Structure formats: C-alpha cells, structure tokens
mmCIF file of C-alpha atoms in Angstrom:
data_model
loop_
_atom_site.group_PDB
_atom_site.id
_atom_site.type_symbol
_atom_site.label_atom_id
_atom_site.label_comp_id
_atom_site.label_asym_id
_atom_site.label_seq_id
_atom_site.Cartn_x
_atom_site.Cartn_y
_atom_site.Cartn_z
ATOM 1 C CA UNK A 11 -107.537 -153.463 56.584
ATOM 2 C CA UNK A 12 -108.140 -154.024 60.194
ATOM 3 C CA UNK A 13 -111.785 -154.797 61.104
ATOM 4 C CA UNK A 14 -113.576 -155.773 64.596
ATOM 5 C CA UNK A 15 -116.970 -156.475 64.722
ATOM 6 C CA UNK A 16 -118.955 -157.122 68.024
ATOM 7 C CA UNK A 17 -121.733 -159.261 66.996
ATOM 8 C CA UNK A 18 -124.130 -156.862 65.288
ATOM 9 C CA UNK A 19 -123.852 -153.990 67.140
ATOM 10 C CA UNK A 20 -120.540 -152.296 66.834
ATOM 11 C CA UNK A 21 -117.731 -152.466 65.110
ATOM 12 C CA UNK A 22 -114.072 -150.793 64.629
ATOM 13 C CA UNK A 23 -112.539 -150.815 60.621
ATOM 14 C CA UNK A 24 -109.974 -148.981 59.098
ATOM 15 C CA UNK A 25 -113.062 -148.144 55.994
ATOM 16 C CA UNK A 26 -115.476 -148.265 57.899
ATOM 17 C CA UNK A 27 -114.343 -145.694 61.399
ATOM 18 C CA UNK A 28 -115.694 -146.711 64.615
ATOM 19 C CA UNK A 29 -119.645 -146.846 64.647
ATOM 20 C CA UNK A 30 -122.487 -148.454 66.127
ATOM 21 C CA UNK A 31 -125.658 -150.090 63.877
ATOM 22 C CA UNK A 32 -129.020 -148.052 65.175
ATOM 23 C CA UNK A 33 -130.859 -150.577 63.441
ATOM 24 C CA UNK A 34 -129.969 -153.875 61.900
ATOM 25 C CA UNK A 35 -131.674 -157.272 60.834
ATOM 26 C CA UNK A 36 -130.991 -160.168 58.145
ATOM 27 C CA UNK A 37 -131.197 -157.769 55.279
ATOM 28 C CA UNK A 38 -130.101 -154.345 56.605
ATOM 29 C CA UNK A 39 -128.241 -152.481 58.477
ATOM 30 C CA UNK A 40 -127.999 -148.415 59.627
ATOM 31 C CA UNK A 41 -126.237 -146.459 62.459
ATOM 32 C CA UNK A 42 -123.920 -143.983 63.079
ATOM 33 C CA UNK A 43 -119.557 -143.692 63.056
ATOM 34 C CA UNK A 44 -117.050 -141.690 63.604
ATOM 35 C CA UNK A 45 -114.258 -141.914 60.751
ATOM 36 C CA UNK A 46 -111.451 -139.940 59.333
ATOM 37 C CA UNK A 47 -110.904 -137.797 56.370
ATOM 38 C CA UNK A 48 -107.059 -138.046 55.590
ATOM 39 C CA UNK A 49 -107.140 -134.360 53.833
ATOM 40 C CA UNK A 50 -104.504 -133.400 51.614
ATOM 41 C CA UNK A 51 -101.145 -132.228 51.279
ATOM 42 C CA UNK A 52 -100.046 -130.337 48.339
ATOM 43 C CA UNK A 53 -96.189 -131.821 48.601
ATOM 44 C CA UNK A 54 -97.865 -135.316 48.087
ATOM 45 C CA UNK A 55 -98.811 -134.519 44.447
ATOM 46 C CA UNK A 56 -97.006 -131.824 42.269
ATOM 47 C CA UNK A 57 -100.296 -130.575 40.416
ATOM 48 C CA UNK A 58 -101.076 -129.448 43.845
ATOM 49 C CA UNK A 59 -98.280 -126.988 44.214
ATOM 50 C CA UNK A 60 -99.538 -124.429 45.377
ATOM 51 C CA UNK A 61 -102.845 -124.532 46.335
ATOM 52 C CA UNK A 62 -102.265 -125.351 50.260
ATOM 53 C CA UNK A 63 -103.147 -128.121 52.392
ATOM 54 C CA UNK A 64 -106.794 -129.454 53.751
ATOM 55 C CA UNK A 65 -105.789 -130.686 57.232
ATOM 56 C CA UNK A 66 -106.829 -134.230 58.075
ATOM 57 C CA UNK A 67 -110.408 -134.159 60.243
ATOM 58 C CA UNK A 68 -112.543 -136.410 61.786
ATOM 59 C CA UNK A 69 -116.211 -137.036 60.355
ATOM 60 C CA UNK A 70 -119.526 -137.666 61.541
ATOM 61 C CA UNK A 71 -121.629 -140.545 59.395
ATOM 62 C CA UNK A 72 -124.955 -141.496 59.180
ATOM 63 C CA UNK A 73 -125.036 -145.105 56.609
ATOM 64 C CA UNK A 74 -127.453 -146.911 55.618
ATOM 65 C CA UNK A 75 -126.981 -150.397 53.898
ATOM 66 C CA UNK A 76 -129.908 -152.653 52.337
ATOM 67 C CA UNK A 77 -130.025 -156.156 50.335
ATOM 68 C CA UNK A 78 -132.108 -156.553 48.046
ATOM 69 C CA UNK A 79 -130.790 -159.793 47.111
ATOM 70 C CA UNK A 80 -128.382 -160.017 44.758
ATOM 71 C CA UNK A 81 -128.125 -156.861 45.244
ATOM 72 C CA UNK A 82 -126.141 -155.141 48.276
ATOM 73 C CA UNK A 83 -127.141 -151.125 48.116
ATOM 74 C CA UNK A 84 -125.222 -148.546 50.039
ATOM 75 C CA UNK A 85 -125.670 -144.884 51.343
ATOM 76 C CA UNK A 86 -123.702 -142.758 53.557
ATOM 77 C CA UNK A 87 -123.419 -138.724 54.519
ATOM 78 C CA UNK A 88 -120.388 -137.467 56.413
ATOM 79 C CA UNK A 89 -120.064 -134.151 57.691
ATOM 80 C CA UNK A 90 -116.016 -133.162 59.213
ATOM 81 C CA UNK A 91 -115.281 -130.952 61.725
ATOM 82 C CA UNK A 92 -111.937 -129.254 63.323
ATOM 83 C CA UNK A 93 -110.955 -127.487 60.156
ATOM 84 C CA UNK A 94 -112.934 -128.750 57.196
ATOM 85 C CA UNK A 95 -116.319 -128.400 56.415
ATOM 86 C CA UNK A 96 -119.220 -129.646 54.091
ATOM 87 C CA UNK A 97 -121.215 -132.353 53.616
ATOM 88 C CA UNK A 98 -120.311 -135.314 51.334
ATOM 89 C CA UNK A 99 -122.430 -138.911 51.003
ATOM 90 C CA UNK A 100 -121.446 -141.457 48.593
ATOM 91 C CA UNK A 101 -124.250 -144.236 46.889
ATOM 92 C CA UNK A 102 -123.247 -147.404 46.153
ATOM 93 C CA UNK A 103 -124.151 -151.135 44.682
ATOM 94 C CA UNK A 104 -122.741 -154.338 45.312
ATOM 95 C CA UNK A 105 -123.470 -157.502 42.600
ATOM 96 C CA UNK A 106 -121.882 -160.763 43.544
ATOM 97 C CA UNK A 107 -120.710 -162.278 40.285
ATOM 98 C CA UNK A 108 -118.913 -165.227 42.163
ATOM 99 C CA UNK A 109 -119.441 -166.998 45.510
ATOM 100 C CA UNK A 110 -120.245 -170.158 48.082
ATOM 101 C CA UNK A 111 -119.942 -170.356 51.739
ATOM 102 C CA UNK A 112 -116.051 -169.572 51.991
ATOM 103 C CA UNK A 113 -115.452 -166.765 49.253
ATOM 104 C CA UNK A 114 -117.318 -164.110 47.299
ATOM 105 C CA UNK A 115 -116.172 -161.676 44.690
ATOM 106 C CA UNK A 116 -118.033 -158.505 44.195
ATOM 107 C CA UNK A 117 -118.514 -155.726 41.870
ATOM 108 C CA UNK A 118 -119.816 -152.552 41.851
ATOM 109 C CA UNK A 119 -120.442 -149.056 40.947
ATOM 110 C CA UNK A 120 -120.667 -146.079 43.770
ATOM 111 C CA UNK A 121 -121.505 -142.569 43.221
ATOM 112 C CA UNK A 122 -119.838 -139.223 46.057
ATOM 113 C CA UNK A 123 -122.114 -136.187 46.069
ATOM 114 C CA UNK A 124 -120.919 -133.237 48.094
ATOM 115 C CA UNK A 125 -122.377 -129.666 48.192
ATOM 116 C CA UNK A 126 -120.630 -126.342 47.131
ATOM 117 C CA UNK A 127 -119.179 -126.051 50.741
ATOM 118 C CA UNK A 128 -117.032 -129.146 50.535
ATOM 119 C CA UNK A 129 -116.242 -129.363 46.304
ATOM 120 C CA UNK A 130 -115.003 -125.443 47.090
ATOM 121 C CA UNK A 131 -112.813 -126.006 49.869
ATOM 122 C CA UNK A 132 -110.986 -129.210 48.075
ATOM 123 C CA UNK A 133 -111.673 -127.957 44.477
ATOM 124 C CA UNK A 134 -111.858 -123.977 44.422
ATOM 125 C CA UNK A 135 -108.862 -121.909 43.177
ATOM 126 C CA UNK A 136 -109.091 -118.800 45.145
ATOM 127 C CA UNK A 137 -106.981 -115.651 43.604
ATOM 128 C CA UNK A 138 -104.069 -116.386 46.267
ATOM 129 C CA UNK A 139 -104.284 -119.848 45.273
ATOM 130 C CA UNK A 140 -103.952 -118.793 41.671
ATOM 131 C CA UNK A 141 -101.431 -116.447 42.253
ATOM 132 C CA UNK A 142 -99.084 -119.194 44.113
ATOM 133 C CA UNK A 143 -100.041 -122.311 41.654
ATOM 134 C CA UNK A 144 -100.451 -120.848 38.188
ATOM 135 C CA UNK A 145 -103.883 -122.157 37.818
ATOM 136 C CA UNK A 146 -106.762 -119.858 37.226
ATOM 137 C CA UNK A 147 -108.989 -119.088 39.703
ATOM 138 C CA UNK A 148 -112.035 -121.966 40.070
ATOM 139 C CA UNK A 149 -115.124 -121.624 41.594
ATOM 140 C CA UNK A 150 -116.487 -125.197 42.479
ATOM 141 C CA UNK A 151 -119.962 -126.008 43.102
ATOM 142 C CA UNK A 152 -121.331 -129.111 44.535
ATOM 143 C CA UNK A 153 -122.445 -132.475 43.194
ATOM 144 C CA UNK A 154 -121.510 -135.402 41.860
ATOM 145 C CA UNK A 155 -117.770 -135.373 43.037
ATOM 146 C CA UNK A 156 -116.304 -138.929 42.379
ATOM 147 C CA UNK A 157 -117.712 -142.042 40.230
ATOM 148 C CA UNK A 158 -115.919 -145.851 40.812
ATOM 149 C CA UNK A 159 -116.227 -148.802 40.201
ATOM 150 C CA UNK A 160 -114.926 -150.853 42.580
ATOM 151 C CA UNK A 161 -114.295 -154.983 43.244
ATOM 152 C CA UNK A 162 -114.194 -156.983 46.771
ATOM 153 C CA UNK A 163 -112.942 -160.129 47.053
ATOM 154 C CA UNK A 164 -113.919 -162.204 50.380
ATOM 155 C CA UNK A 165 -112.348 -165.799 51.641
ATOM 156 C CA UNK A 166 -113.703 -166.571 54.961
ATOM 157 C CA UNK A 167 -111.208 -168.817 57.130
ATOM 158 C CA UNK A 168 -113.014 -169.358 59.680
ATOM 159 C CA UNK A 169 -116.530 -168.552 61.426
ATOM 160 C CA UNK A 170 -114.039 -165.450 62.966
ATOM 161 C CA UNK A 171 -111.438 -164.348 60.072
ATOM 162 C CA UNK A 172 -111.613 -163.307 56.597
ATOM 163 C CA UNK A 173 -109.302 -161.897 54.127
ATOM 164 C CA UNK A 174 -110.843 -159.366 52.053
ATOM 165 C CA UNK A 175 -108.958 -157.811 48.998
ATOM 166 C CA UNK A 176 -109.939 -154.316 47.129
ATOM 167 C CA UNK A 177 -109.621 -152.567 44.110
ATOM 168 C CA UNK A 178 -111.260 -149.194 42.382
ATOM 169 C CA UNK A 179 -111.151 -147.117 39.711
ATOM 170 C CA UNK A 180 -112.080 -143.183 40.398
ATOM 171 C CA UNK A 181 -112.858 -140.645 38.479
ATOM 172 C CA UNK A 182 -113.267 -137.050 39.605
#
C-alpha cells in the first residue's frame, strides 16, 4: 500500500482514500475522506453468476480513531454515490501484542454495520436476479455485515518510511 501523510493534517493511502483530520492530538484523531468502493463483478466469482454487477463508486467518510492505550479503537461511516447507495461504518480494535521503537505487530477484531439500503443492493436476490442465477429470491436487511479479525505488522526504517504488512480473516 501506498501512503502519504502531511504532518498531521492530511494524508493520501490506498486504505485509507484521500482525507483530511478535523481534529487530531497525541491520542486521537477524526476528519473526513474521500475513498473508493471497488463494487463487484459477477464474472470475478462464479457464485455470482447471475446476479449483475455493483459498479465501483466513490464514498464519503466520516472516522474517528481513539487510544486508549494499549488499546487503538476505530470507527468509520461511508456513504457512496454515482450508482450505489447506503450507508455502511465498520468498528474496530487494535491490541499491540509485540513492539519497540522500530516495529509493532498488531491484532485485532473489527465489526461492518450497514443498513437495509446497502446489505439489499449487494445481498438481495430480486425475482430477475433469481430467475438469471438459480438462487431464490433474498430480501436483505441491514446490520452487522462483515466480522474480521485482522493483524498489522509495522517496521519503521526511518523517521519517513515504514513497511507495513496485513492480513484478515472475514466472515459475512
């Protein structure tokens, strides 16, 4: 991942979308970004044969981010536009169970809500969609949408550059 940071006011990340922190001090941080929902296509995955494609959208975010040493906690809500529609936020915790000045690893667990609007449109099984799929029709409603557990491994090289590495487990 690509990530630019000017001092503690802006930044520019792959993750993270291009966003500005409102507030921020020592042990938190808020603002707002623009990011990027990558949709879906239904050729990239045969059990979604069938049941069309979400077009790819930019997002609106509001995040919020808080230590309470050890502890890093996490909250976000994204609303996309041009073509989807919804509202999804995701909750999150962050426990460092190794580190010292150059490297960190961290684990944690992060919850995505979303309401009816957003779990129907990626989730729902209309009748055409049941028709062309062979599934039967779904009617989604919203909340909890995704639980992970997720770890983050830091090295710093310098007071400018740092490697990060990341792994999760999902479940929808």
């Amino acid at each position: 991942l690509l990530e630019i940071r000017y001092r503690e006011i802006a930044f520019l990340s792959l993750g993270e979308g291009l966003g500005i922190n409102l507030v921020s001090d020592k042990n938190y941080r808020a603002g707002i970004a623009l990011s990027y929902d990558l949709g879906r296509r239904e050729g990239d995955d045969r059990r979604l044969r069938g049941v069309g494609n979400i077009a790819a959208a930019p997002e609106f975010k509001i995040f919020a981010e808080y230590l309470l040493f050890p502890v890093v906690l996490r909250a976000d809500i994204r609303r996309a536009f041009a073509g989807q529609s919804g509202l999804i936020g995701d909750l999150g915790a962050y426990f460092p169970i190794v580190g010292a000045t150059r490297y960190a690893v961290l684990v944690g667990p992060s919850l995505t809500l979303a309401n009816r609007e957003h779990e129907k449109r990626f989730y729902g099984i209309d009748q055409q969609q049941a028709a062309r799929s062979g599934y039967p029709t779904f009617d989604a409603h919203g909340g909890a949408s995704h639980a992970s557990i997720g770890v983050n491994a830091f090295w710093n090289l310098n007071a400018h550059w740092f490697v990060e590495g990341v792994a999760a487990l999902s479940r929808t």
